[in-house]
Coordinates of C-alpha atoms in Angstrom, one line a residue:
Chain J
M1 CA -0.1 -0.2 0.0
K2 CA 0.7 4.0 -0.7
W3 CA 2.3 5.3 2.2
A4 CA 2.1 9.6 2.8
I5 CA 2.3 12.3 5.3
I6 CA 1.3 15.7 5.8
G7 CA 2.1 18.7 8.0
T8 CA 1.2 21.9 8.5
W9 CA 4.0 25.1 8.1
R10 CA 7.2 25.2 6.3
M11 CA 8.6 24.1 10.3
C12 CA 7.2 20.6 9.8
L13 CA 9.9 19.9 6.2
E14 CA 12.5 18.2 8.5
G15 CA 10.6 16.3 10.8
V16 CA 8.6 15.4 7.8
Q17 CA 11.5 13.9 6.2
K18 CA 12.7 11.8 8.8
A19 CA 9.0 10.1 8.8
A20 CA 9.1 9.8 5.4
A21 CA 12.2 7.8 5.7
L22 CA 10.8 6.2 8.4
L23 CA 7.2 5.0 6.4
E24 CA 9.7 4.1 3.4
K25 CA 10.8 1.5 5.6
G26 CA 7.4 0.2 6.2
G27 CA 7.7 2.2 9.7
K28 CA 4.2 3.2 11.5
A29 CA 1.9 6.4 11.2
S30 CA 1.8 6.3 14.7
D31 CA 5.7 6.6 15.1
A32 CA 5.8 9.0 11.9
V33 CA 3.7 11.0 13.9
E34 CA 6.0 11.6 16.7
T35 CA 9.0 11.5 14.7
A36 CA 7.7 14.2 12.9
I37 CA 6.5 16.4 15.4
K38 CA 9.2 15.8 18.4
E39 CA 11.8 17.2 15.3
V40 CA 9.7 20.2 15.4
E41 CA 9.5 20.5 19.3
D42 CA 13.4 20.1 19.5
F43 CA 14.1 22.5 16.9
P44 CA 15.0 25.8 19.4
F45 CA 14.5 28.6 16.2
Y46 CA 10.7 27.3 15.3
K47 CA 9.4 29.8 17.8
S48 CA 5.8 28.7 18.5
V49 CA 5.9 24.5 19.1
G50 CA 8.6 23.4 21.8
Y51 CA 11.8 24.2 22.7
G52 CA 12.0 27.9 21.7
G53 CA 8.1 28.0 21.9
L54 CA 6.5 31.7 22.4
P55 CA 5.9 32.4 26.3
N56 CA 2.5 33.4 28.0
E57 CA 1.8 37.1 29.5
H58 CA 3.8 35.9 32.1
C59 CA 6.9 34.6 30.0
E60 CA 6.3 31.0 30.9
V61 CA 6.0 28.8 27.9
E62 CA 3.3 26.2 28.7
L63 CA 2.8 23.7 25.8
D64 CA 0.0 22.0 24.6
A65 CA -0.3 18.4 22.4
A66 CA -2.6 15.5 21.5
F67 CA -1.9 12.3 20.0
M68 CA -4.6 10.0 18.2
D69 CA -4.1 6.5 16.4
G70 CA -6.7 6.3 13.9
D71 CA -6.8 2.3 13.9
T72 CA -8.3 2.2 17.7
F73 CA -9.1 5.7 18.3
S74 CA -6.9 5.8 21.4
F75 CA -5.9 9.7 22.0
G76 CA -4.1 11.2 24.6
A77 CA -3.5 15.3 25.2
V78 CA -1.9 17.6 27.5
A79 CA -2.1 21.1 27.9
G80 CA -0.3 24.1 29.9
V81 CA 3.0 21.6 30.5
R82 CA 6.0 23.2 31.6
D83 CA 9.2 22.0 30.8
I84 CA 8.3 18.9 29.3
K85 CA 10.9 18.0 26.6
N86 CA 8.6 16.2 24.4
P87 CA 4.8 17.2 24.8
I88 CA 3.8 15.1 21.9
S89 CA 6.0 11.6 23.2
L90 CA 3.7 12.7 26.6
A91 CA 0.7 13.2 24.7
R92 CA 1.1 9.6 23.1
R93 CA 1.6 7.8 26.4
L94 CA -1.6 9.2 27.4
S95 CA -3.4 7.5 24.5
R96 CA -2.6 4.5 26.0
E97 CA -5.0 4.8 29.1
R98 CA -8.1 4.3 29.4
F99 CA -9.2 7.1 31.9
N100 CA -7.2 10.1 32.3
I101 CA -6.0 10.4 29.0
F102 CA -6.5 14.5 28.9
L103 CA -4.1 16.3 31.4
V104 CA -3.4 19.6 32.0
G105 CA -1.1 21.8 34.4
Q106 CA 0.4 20.4 37.0
G107 CA -1.0 16.8 37.3
A108 CA 0.2 16.6 33.0
E109 CA 3.6 17.1 34.7
E110 CA 3.2 14.9 37.4
F111 CA 2.3 12.3 35.2
A112 CA 5.4 12.7 33.2
H113 CA 7.1 12.7 35.9
K114 CA 6.3 9.5 37.2
N115 CA 6.8 8.1 33.6
L116 CA 10.6 9.1 33.3
F117 CA 9.6 11.9 30.8
Q118 CA 12.7 14.4 30.3
R119 CA 12.6 17.5 32.0
Q120 CA 13.6 20.7 30.5
N121 CA 13.5 24.5 30.5
M122 CA 11.9 25.4 27.4
L123 CA 12.3 29.0 27.5
T124 CA 15.0 29.7 25.4
E125 CA 17.4 33.1 24.8
R126 CA 15.6 34.2 21.9
A127 CA 12.3 33.5 23.2
K128 CA 12.9 35.5 26.1
T129 CA 14.2 38.8 24.0
M130 CA 10.9 38.4 21.2
W131 CA 8.6 38.1 24.6
E132 CA 10.3 41.0 25.9
I133 CA 10.2 43.3 22.8
R134 CA 6.3 42.3 22.3
M135 CA 5.6 43.3 25.7
K136 CA 7.3 46.4 24.8
K137 CA 5.1 46.9 22.0
V138 CA 1.7 45.9 23.3
R139 CA 2.4 48.1 26.5
E140 CA 2.8 51.0 23.6
G141 CA -0.1 49.8 22.5
N142 CA 1.4 49.4 18.9
L143 CA 0.6 45.4 18.5
S144 CA -2.5 42.9 19.7
P145 CA -1.0 40.5 21.9
Y146 CA -2.2 37.6 20.1
D147 CA -0.3 37.4 16.7
G148 CA 1.7 34.4 16.6
H149 CA 0.0 31.3 17.1
D150 CA 1.1 28.4 14.5
T151 CA 0.6 24.6 15.7
V152 CA 2.5 22.0 14.3
G153 CA -0.3 19.1 12.9
I154 CA 0.7 15.8 11.2
V155 CA -1.3 13.2 9.6
A156 CA 0.5 9.9 8.4
L157 CA -0.5 7.2 6.4
D158 CA 1.4 3.8 6.3
T159 CA 2.0 1.1 4.5
L160 CA -0.3 -1.5 6.3
G161 CA -3.1 1.3 6.0
S162 CA -3.0 2.4 9.6
M163 CA -3.7 6.4 10.1
S164 CA -2.3 8.6 12.8
A165 CA -2.6 12.2 14.1
G166 CA -1.2 14.3 16.2
T167 CA -0.3 18.0 17.1
S168 CA 2.2 20.4 19.4
T169 CA 1.8 24.1 20.4
S170 CA 2.9 26.7 22.2
G171 CA -0.3 28.2 21.6
L172 CA -0.9 31.9 21.5
F173 CA 1.7 34.5 21.7
M174 CA 1.2 36.2 25.6
K175 CA -1.8 34.2 26.5
K176 CA -3.2 34.2 29.5
R177 CA -1.8 31.8 31.8
G178 CA -3.7 28.0 31.5
R179 CA -5.3 29.2 28.3
V180 CA -5.9 26.1 26.1
G181 CA -6.5 26.2 22.4
D182 CA -7.8 24.1 20.2
S183 CA -4.5 21.8 18.8
P184 CA -5.1 19.6 22.2
L185 CA -8.2 18.9 21.3
C186 CA -10.0 15.7 20.0
G187 CA -11.8 16.7 16.7
A188 CA -10.7 20.5 16.8
G189 CA -7.0 20.4 16.6
L190 CA -6.9 16.8 15.4
Y191 CA -8.8 13.8 14.1
V192 CA -8.1 10.9 12.6
D193 CA -10.2 7.4 11.6
S194 CA -8.2 4.8 9.6
D195 CA -11.0 3.6 7.9
V196 CA -11.4 7.2 6.2
G197 CA -8.5 9.8 7.0
G198 CA -7.5 12.3 9.2
A199 CA -7.2 15.9 9.3
A200 CA -5.1 18.9 11.5
A201 CA -6.1 22.1 12.3
T202 CA -3.8 25.5 13.0
G203 CA -4.5 29.3 13.7
L204 CA -6.8 30.8 16.2
G205 CA -8.3 27.8 18.3
E206 CA -10.7 30.2 19.8
D207 CA -12.5 30.1 16.5
I208 CA -11.8 26.2 15.6
M209 CA -13.0 24.7 18.5
K210 CA -16.8 26.5 17.8
G211 CA -16.5 24.6 14.5
C212 CA -15.0 21.1 15.7
L213 CA -13.2 21.2 12.3
S214 CA -11.0 18.3 12.5
Y215 CA -13.3 16.3 13.2
E216 CA -16.3 17.6 10.6
V217 CA -13.2 17.4 7.3
V218 CA -13.0 13.6 8.3
R219 CA -16.8 13.5 8.6
L220 CA -17.2 15.2 4.9
M221 CA -14.4 12.6 3.8
E222 CA -16.4 9.8 5.4
E223 CA -19.8 11.3 3.4
G224 CA -18.0 10.9 -0.1
Y225 CA -15.7 14.4 -0.4
A226 CA -12.5 13.9 -1.9
P227 CA -9.5 15.2 0.5
E228 CA -9.4 18.2 -1.9
K229 CA -12.7 19.0 -1.3
A230 CA -13.5 18.4 2.6
A231 CA -11.1 20.3 3.9
S232 CA -11.9 23.7 2.1
E233 CA -15.5 22.8 2.5
A234 CA -15.8 22.4 6.2
L235 CA -13.9 25.6 6.4
N236 CA -16.6 27.4 4.1
R237 CA -19.5 26.0 5.6
F238 CA -18.0 27.4 9.6
L239 CA -17.1 30.6 7.8
K240 CA -20.6 30.9 6.8
K241 CA -21.9 30.1 9.9
M242 CA -19.6 32.4 11.9
S243 CA -20.5 35.3 9.2
D244 CA -24.4 34.6 9.7
K245 CA -24.3 35.1 13.2
G246 CA -22.0 38.2 13.0
R247 CA -18.7 36.8 14.1
K248 CA -15.3 37.5 12.9
V249 CA -13.0 34.6 12.3
G250 CA -9.5 34.4 13.0
A251 CA -6.9 32.9 10.7
I252 CA -7.8 28.9 10.3
S253 CA -5.8 26.6 8.1
L254 CA -6.3 22.8 7.8
I255 CA -4.9 19.8 6.2
C256 CA -6.2 16.4 5.6
L257 CA -4.9 13.3 4.4
D258 CA -7.4 10.4 3.1
K259 CA -6.5 6.4 3.2
E260 CA -5.9 6.3 -0.4
G261 CA -2.9 9.1 0.3
R262 CA -4.7 12.0 -1.3
W263 CA -4.4 15.4 0.4
G264 CA -6.2 18.6 0.7
I265 CA -6.3 21.8 2.3
G266 CA -8.4 24.7 3.7
T267 CA -7.4 28.1 4.4
N268 CA -8.5 31.9 4.9
V269 CA -5.2 32.9 4.9
E270 CA -1.6 32.2 3.1
F271 CA -0.2 29.3 4.5
S272 CA 2.5 26.8 3.9
F273 CA 2.5 23.3 4.2
V274 CA 4.3 19.6 3.7
V275 CA 3.4 16.7 1.6
A276 CA 5.3 13.5 1.3
D277 CA 4.6 10.0 -0.5
E278 CA 6.3 7.4 -1.9
E279 CA 6.4 9.2 -5.9
N280 CA 7.3 12.2 -4.2
G281 CA 10.1 13.4 -1.1
A282 CA 9.1 15.8 0.8
K283 CA 8.1 19.1 -0.2
V284 CA 7.1 22.6 0.4
L285 CA 4.0 24.1 -1.0
L286 CA 1.9 27.4 -0.7
A287 CA -1.8 27.5 -0.3
R288 CA -3.8 30.9 -0.5
P289 CA -7.3 31.1 -0.7
E290 CA -9.3 32.7 -3.6
K291 CA -13.0 33.1 -4.1
G292 CA -13.8 30.0 -1.6
E293 CA -11.5 28.2 -3.6
V294 CA -7.7 27.1 -2.7
I295 CA -4.6 27.7 -5.2
V296 CA -1.8 25.7 -4.0
K297 CA 1.9 25.7 -5.5
E298 CA 5.1 24.6 -5.2
A299 CA 7.4 27.3 -2.8
S300 CA 9.9 28.8 -4.8
E301 CA 13.6 28.9 -4.2
E302 CA 13.5 32.2 -3.2
W303 CA 10.4 31.9 -1.1
L304 CA 12.5 28.7 0.6
R305 CA 15.8 31.0 1.0
S306 CA 13.6 34.1 2.5
Y307 CA 12.1 32.0 4.9
E308 CA 15.9 30.3 6.0
E309 CA 17.1 33.8 6.3
R310 CA 14.4 34.9 8.7
L311 CA 14.6 32.0 10.7
K312 CA 18.3 32.9 10.9
N313 CA 17.8 36.7 11.9
P314 CA 14.2 37.1 13.0
P315 CA 13.4 40.5 11.8
E316 CA 11.9 41.2 15.5
L317 CA 15.1 40.8 16.6
N318 CA 16.2 43.4 14.9
L319 CA 14.5 46.6 15.1
Chain C
M1 CA -42.9 31.7 20.7
K2 CA -42.2 28.5 23.1
W3 CA -40.2 28.2 26.1
A4 CA -38.4 24.5 27.0
I5 CA -35.2 23.7 28.8
I6 CA -33.9 19.9 29.7
G7 CA -31.3 18.9 31.9
T8 CA -29.1 15.7 32.9
W9 CA -30.2 13.5 35.8
R10 CA -32.7 14.0 38.5
M11 CA -30.1 16.8 40.5
C12 CA -30.9 19.3 37.9
L13 CA -34.5 19.1 39.3
E14 CA -34.6 22.3 41.4
G15 CA -32.2 24.3 39.4
V16 CA -34.7 23.6 36.4
Q17 CA -38.0 24.7 38.1
K18 CA -35.7 27.5 38.9
A19 CA -35.2 28.7 35.1
A20 CA -38.5 27.3 34.0
A21 CA -39.6 30.0 35.8
L22 CA -37.7 32.5 34.8
L23 CA -38.1 31.4 30.6
E24 CA -41.7 31.5 31.6
K25 CA -41.6 35.2 32.7
G26 CA -39.5 35.7 29.5
G27 CA -36.3 35.1 30.6
K28 CA -33.1 34.6 28.3
A29 CA -31.9 31.3 27.4
S30 CA -28.6 32.0 28.4
D31 CA -29.4 33.2 32.4
A32 CA -31.7 30.1 32.0
V33 CA -28.8 27.8 31.9
E34 CA -26.5 29.4 34.3
T35 CA -29.3 29.7 37.2
A36 CA -30.3 26.0 36.8
I37 CA -26.2 24.9 36.6
K38 CA -25.7 27.2 39.6
E39 CA -28.5 25.4 42.0
V40 CA -27.0 22.1 41.4
E41 CA -23.1 23.7 42.3
D42 CA -24.4 24.9 45.1
F43 CA -26.2 21.8 46.2
P44 CA -23.9 20.0 48.6
F45 CA -25.0 16.3 48.5
Y46 CA -24.9 16.1 44.9
K47 CA -21.9 14.8 44.6
S48 CA -20.5 15.5 41.3
V49 CA -20.8 18.7 40.7
G50 CA -19.8 21.9 42.3
Y51 CA -19.8 22.0 46.1
G52 CA -19.8 18.5 47.7
G53 CA -18.6 17.5 44.1
L54 CA -16.3 14.3 44.7
P55 CA -12.5 14.6 44.8
N56 CA -9.7 13.6 42.5
E57 CA -7.5 11.2 43.7
H58 CA -5.3 14.0 46.1
C59 CA -8.7 14.6 47.8
E60 CA -8.6 18.1 45.7
V61 CA -12.0 18.8 44.4
E62 CA -11.1 19.7 40.8
L63 CA -14.0 21.4 38.7
D64 CA -14.9 21.6 34.8
A65 CA -17.6 23.6 33.6
A66 CA -18.3 25.1 29.9
F67 CA -21.1 27.7 28.8
M68 CA -22.2 28.3 24.8
D69 CA -24.9 31.0 23.1
G70 CA -26.0 29.8 20.3
D71 CA -27.1 33.1 18.9
T72 CA -23.1 34.1 18.3
F73 CA -21.4 31.0 18.9
S74 CA -19.6 32.7 22.2
F75 CA -18.4 29.7 23.9
G76 CA -16.2 29.9 27.3
A77 CA -14.5 26.9 29.7
V78 CA -12.5 26.0 32.8
A79 CA -11.3 22.8 34.0
G80 CA -9.0 21.7 36.9
V81 CA -10.1 24.8 39.2
R82 CA -10.2 24.4 42.6
D83 CA -12.1 26.4 45.3
I84 CA -14.2 28.7 43.3
K85 CA -18.0 28.9 44.1
N86 CA -19.7 28.5 40.6
P87 CA -17.6 27.4 37.3
I88 CA -20.7 27.8 35.0
S89 CA -20.3 31.4 36.3
L90 CA -16.5 31.3 35.4
A91 CA -17.2 29.5 32.0
R92 CA -20.0 31.9 31.2
R93 CA -17.8 35.4 31.8
L94 CA -15.1 33.9 29.5
S95 CA -17.4 33.3 26.7
R96 CA -17.2 36.9 26.4
E97 CA -14.0 37.8 25.7
R98 CA -12.4 36.7 21.8
F99 CA -8.7 35.2 23.4
N100 CA -8.3 33.2 26.3
I101 CA -12.0 31.8 26.4
F102 CA -11.0 28.2 27.5
L103 CA -8.9 28.8 31.0
V104 CA -7.0 25.6 33.1
G105 CA -6.1 25.2 36.4
Q106 CA -4.2 27.8 38.1
G107 CA -4.7 30.2 35.2
A108 CA -8.5 30.1 35.3
E109 CA -7.8 30.6 39.2
E110 CA -6.4 34.2 38.6
F111 CA -8.1 34.9 36.0
A112 CA -11.8 34.2 38.5
H113 CA -9.6 35.9 41.4
K114 CA -9.2 39.3 39.0
N115 CA -12.9 39.2 37.9
L116 CA -14.0 39.0 41.7
F117 CA -15.4 35.3 41.8
Q118 CA -16.2 34.2 45.1
R119 CA -13.7 31.3 46.3
Q120 CA -14.9 28.7 48.6
N121 CA -13.3 25.1 49.6
M122 CA -15.4 23.1 47.3
L123 CA -14.7 20.2 49.7
T124 CA -17.3 19.4 52.5
E125 CA -17.4 16.9 55.1
R126 CA -19.5 14.3 52.8
A127 CA -17.2 14.1 50.3
K128 CA -14.3 13.7 52.2
T129 CA -15.7 11.1 53.9
M130 CA -17.2 9.5 50.7
W131 CA -13.3 9.9 49.5
E132 CA -11.6 7.7 52.2
I133 CA -14.1 5.2 51.9
R134 CA -13.7 4.8 48.2
M135 CA -10.0 5.0 48.6
K136 CA -9.8 2.1 51.2
K137 CA -12.2 0.0 49.2
V138 CA -9.6 0.6 46.2
R139 CA -6.7 -0.2 48.0
E140 CA -8.3 -3.8 48.9
G141 CA -8.9 -3.7 45.0
N142 CA -12.8 -4.2 45.4
L143 CA -13.4 -1.3 43.1
S144 CA -12.5 0.6 40.1
P145 CA -11.8 3.9 41.2
Y146 CA -13.4 5.6 38.3
D147 CA -17.2 5.2 38.9
G148 CA -18.9 8.1 39.2
H149 CA -18.9 10.9 36.6
D150 CA -22.6 12.4 36.1
T151 CA -22.3 15.6 34.6
V152 CA -25.0 18.5 34.8
G153 CA -25.8 19.5 31.5
I154 CA -28.5 21.8 30.5
V155 CA -30.0 23.3 26.8
A156 CA -32.8 25.6 26.9
L157 CA -34.5 27.7 24.8
D158 CA -36.3 30.9 25.2
T159 CA -39.6 32.8 24.1
L160 CA -37.0 34.8 21.4
G161 CA -35.9 31.7 20.0
S162 CA -32.4 31.9 21.4
M163 CA -30.6 28.9 22.6
S164 CA -27.8 28.0 25.6
A165 CA -26.0 25.1 26.7
G166 CA -23.9 24.9 29.8
T167 CA -22.5 21.7 31.6
S168 CA -20.6 21.7 35.0
T169 CA -19.3 18.7 36.4
S170 CA -16.2 17.4 39.0
G171 CA -15.2 14.7 36.7
L172 CA -14.8 11.3 37.0
F173 CA -14.1 10.6 40.9
M174 CA -10.8 9.3 41.7
K175 CA -9.4 10.9 38.3
K176 CA -5.6 11.9 38.3
R177 CA -4.7 15.8 38.9
G178 CA -5.3 17.8 35.7
R179 CA -7.7 15.1 34.5
V180 CA -9.9 16.8 31.8
G181 CA -13.5 15.3 30.6
D182 CA -15.3 15.9 27.8
S183 CA -18.1 18.4 29.5
P184 CA -15.4 21.7 29.4
L185 CA -15.2 20.7 25.7
C186 CA -16.8 22.5 22.8
G187 CA -18.6 19.9 20.5
A188 CA -18.0 17.2 22.8
G189 CA -19.5 18.0 26.6
L190 CA -21.9 20.7 24.8
Y191 CA -23.0 22.3 21.8
V192 CA -25.7 24.4 20.5
D193 CA -27.2 27.1 17.7
S194 CA -30.0 28.7 17.8
D195 CA -30.8 27.8 14.5
V196 CA -30.7 24.7 14.8
G197 CA -30.4 23.5 18.5
G198 CA -28.1 22.5 21.0
A199 CA -27.2 19.0 23.0
A200 CA -25.2 18.2 25.8
A201 CA -23.6 14.8 27.2
T202 CA -22.8 12.8 30.4
G203 CA -21.1 9.7 31.1
L204 CA -17.2 8.7 30.7
G205 CA -15.8 11.9 29.1
E206 CA -12.9 9.7 27.7
D207 CA -15.0 8.3 25.0
I208 CA -17.1 11.2 24.4
M209 CA -14.6 12.9 23.3
K210 CA -13.4 10.4 20.9
G211 CA -16.8 11.3 19.1
C212 CA -17.5 14.9 19.3
L213 CA -21.5 13.7 19.9
S214 CA -22.6 17.1 21.0
Y215 CA -21.6 18.2 18.0
E216 CA -23.1 15.3 16.0
V217 CA -26.1 15.4 17.6
V218 CA -26.3 19.1 16.6
R219 CA -25.4 18.3 13.0
L220 CA -27.8 15.8 12.6
M221 CA -30.9 17.8 13.6
E222 CA -29.5 20.3 11.1
E223 CA -29.4 17.7 8.3
G224 CA -32.9 17.2 9.7
Y225 CA -33.2 14.6 12.1
A226 CA -36.0 15.0 14.9
P227 CA -34.2 15.0 17.6
E228 CA -36.2 12.2 19.0
K229 CA -33.9 9.9 16.4
A230 CA -30.4 12.2 16.5
A231 CA -29.5 11.6 20.0
S232 CA -29.7 8.0 19.6
E233 CA -28.6 7.9 16.3
A234 CA -25.3 9.9 16.8
L235 CA -24.9 7.6 20.0
N236 CA -25.7 4.3 18.2
R237 CA -23.2 5.5 15.1
F238 CA -20.5 5.9 17.9
L239 CA -21.1 2.9 19.6
K240 CA -20.8 1.0 16.2
K241 CA -17.4 2.7 15.1
M242 CA -16.1 1.8 18.4
S243 CA -17.0 -1.7 18.3
D244 CA -15.5 -1.9 14.8
K245 CA -12.4 -0.4 16.5
G246 CA -12.9 -3.3 18.7
R247 CA -13.0 -0.9 21.4
K248 CA -15.4 -1.0 24.7
V249 CA -17.6 2.4 25.7
G250 CA -18.4 3.4 28.7
A251 CA -21.8 4.8 30.1
I252 CA -22.6 7.5 27.5
S253 CA -26.1 9.8 27.7
L254 CA -27.0 12.5 25.4
I255 CA -29.7 15.0 25.8
C256 CA -30.7 17.5 23.3
L257 CA -33.9 20.1 22.0
D258 CA -34.6 21.6 19.2
K259 CA -35.4 25.4 18.4
E260 CA -39.0 24.1 18.4
G261 CA -38.6 22.5 21.9
R262 CA -38.7 19.1 20.8
W263 CA -36.3 17.1 23.3
G264 CA -34.3 13.7 22.9
I265 CA -32.1 11.1 24.7
G266 CA -29.5 9.1 23.2
T267 CA -28.4 6.7 25.8
N268 CA -26.8 3.0 26.9
V269 CA -27.5 3.2 30.2
E270 CA -30.7 3.7 32.8
F271 CA -30.6 7.7 32.7
S272 CA -32.9 10.5 34.3
F273 CA -33.4 13.4 33.2
V274 CA -35.6 16.6 33.4
V275 CA -37.6 18.4 30.7
A276 CA -39.9 21.7 31.2
D277 CA -41.7 23.7 28.7
E278 CA -44.7 25.7 28.5
E279 CA -47.0 22.6 28.5
N280 CA -45.5 20.9 31.6
G281 CA -43.8 21.8 34.7
A282 CA -40.6 20.1 35.4
K283 CA -40.5 16.9 35.6
V284 CA -38.4 13.6 35.7
L285 CA -38.2 11.1 33.1
L286 CA -36.2 7.9 33.0
A287 CA -34.4 6.4 30.1
R288 CA -33.3 3.3 28.9
P289 CA -31.4 1.6 25.9
E290 CA -33.3 -1.1 24.5
K291 CA -32.2 -2.9 20.8
G292 CA -30.9 0.7 19.8
E293 CA -33.8 2.7 20.9
V294 CA -34.6 4.7 24.1
I295 CA -37.8 3.7 26.2
V296 CA -38.7 7.0 28.2
K297 CA -41.2 7.5 31.2
E298 CA -42.0 9.6 33.8
A299 CA -40.4 8.1 37.2
S300 CA -43.0 7.1 39.6
E301 CA -43.5 8.3 42.7
E302 CA -41.6 5.2 43.7
W303 CA -38.4 6.0 42.4
L304 CA -38.1 9.6 43.4
R305 CA -38.8 8.8 46.8
S306 CA -36.4 6.3 46.8
Y307 CA -33.4 8.7 45.3
E308 CA -34.1 11.4 47.7
E309 CA -34.1 9.1 50.9
R310 CA -30.8 8.0 49.1
L311 CA -29.5 11.3 48.7
K312 CA -30.4 12.1 52.4
N313 CA -28.7 8.7 53.5
P314 CA -26.5 7.6 51.1
P315 CA -25.7 3.9 51.1
E316 CA -21.5 4.5 50.2
L317 CA -21.9 6.0 54.5
N318 CA -23.5 3.5 55.6
L319 CA -21.4 0.5 55.4

């Protein structure tokens, strides 16, 4: 059978490459998801996930993650955990439990401790400096505190037809202590059913959770929507509903992958993502919304260079 | 227009009566939901919600609650909060925010503090004694620690056609610190859309969240299912899916109410609930599953008397 993997944002490229190599050799979708996300969590310059993630309003890095196995509906999640090296691995560990599968804050940290998870101060010098600059700007009234909330979300299909999904994020930059977004919520931030397909979300969690968007994407695929249509259909219906209710909606991007390895995107902003399968090595693609449709093209050499440049020298740090 | 209100378990009777009086006078669905749930939270003998709620494994009462407005999709939730008198009011307050609408643990308590919410030691002598007895039994290996997890869930429709929903619970008895169930999760524990209807869930949250069951009930009503069918259809599909995946499912009960004031139940256990509308004062009904259908009858005088007897003299305390 075909294997395939999709992930949100350019930041998952190295993780998807590592996971693709694993899937290529017949590895499991669940291991591929954890592998890809750990890579993003461990890289200090990806500023919205794991080590080096963006701090909350008290300059604490509070992390959320979730893992779901599409064969068994095993699900595990953590939210508001501090100083645990790999939240995705903790979420996956919790997915093996029948009770207490979603733990937050101190309780999640205690569980991690008892289960020998590695502790690490997740705050980096760079993230601290970004926080100080942002704090100053917010105080000056020049900036909304809540820009920046990119979740890594991964959906994988392995050669045995098993599927898994995972998410990891530091949540809204400058969020209030204890704030939980969509990422650790089953059906909101991620959902996967090996008999159908899987989906993951990134963007403003406060809005995503109101639409159960990852669940809805998978449900539409089950109803017969091709993945190319399912994610944008789910998003469009939700945007219409919110607009009917007089609500503004923040940035939302959705990825999905079906059990045949076909993928799709829904987004209301410019959005980069990464796809790999047995025919194509991992490549970075760009999606943008246009009249209710999503236009996808491959990222140019220039775009990729400019991304790496910003990663090395973030404009926020050179003011 | 007609008003109507439905709530999970016999314990919401007094709250529903109070809320019904409010709806009768043209009061708002949102106020009705908060009123009904506060009544349950405040009553010390209802042992799975608010004051007197069942403690976690460390004998701490950690509470979860959520509120959703079906007119605007405003949503707010808290999980793992200690010693806040009315978690439902805190959830409703958070639903007025655009960011940081779901807060957990210490962060939720800080928000409550800054917003002048009343603190109260939520542990009662009776709950503490129950905890000690349970702890002893669990140590002796005679009991699963995780029996007892009744959420109060309320869905209301007012005379202007607005709908709201809310939930409140102390979660699984003996849960791990920081454990979050379905109750505070949008789409899992509750969902409401004034253009369609609303739903709420009670039972094993670990399973309910895997099916986004409240969202699914509302979606089925939107698709055209009558409320009498929507809740049991959503549950049956989920039970089939879990069984196909080789999974056991815990107790799950679902209530729903549509925008015409018609209601429905889905349940895989014996389940009591309360309904009131302009034609009938609040009455206690009993539902039980039978061959994929739900049989509903009014609670007998004897059932009601025996309930009150157990409330005054819990058999767990007279061993």
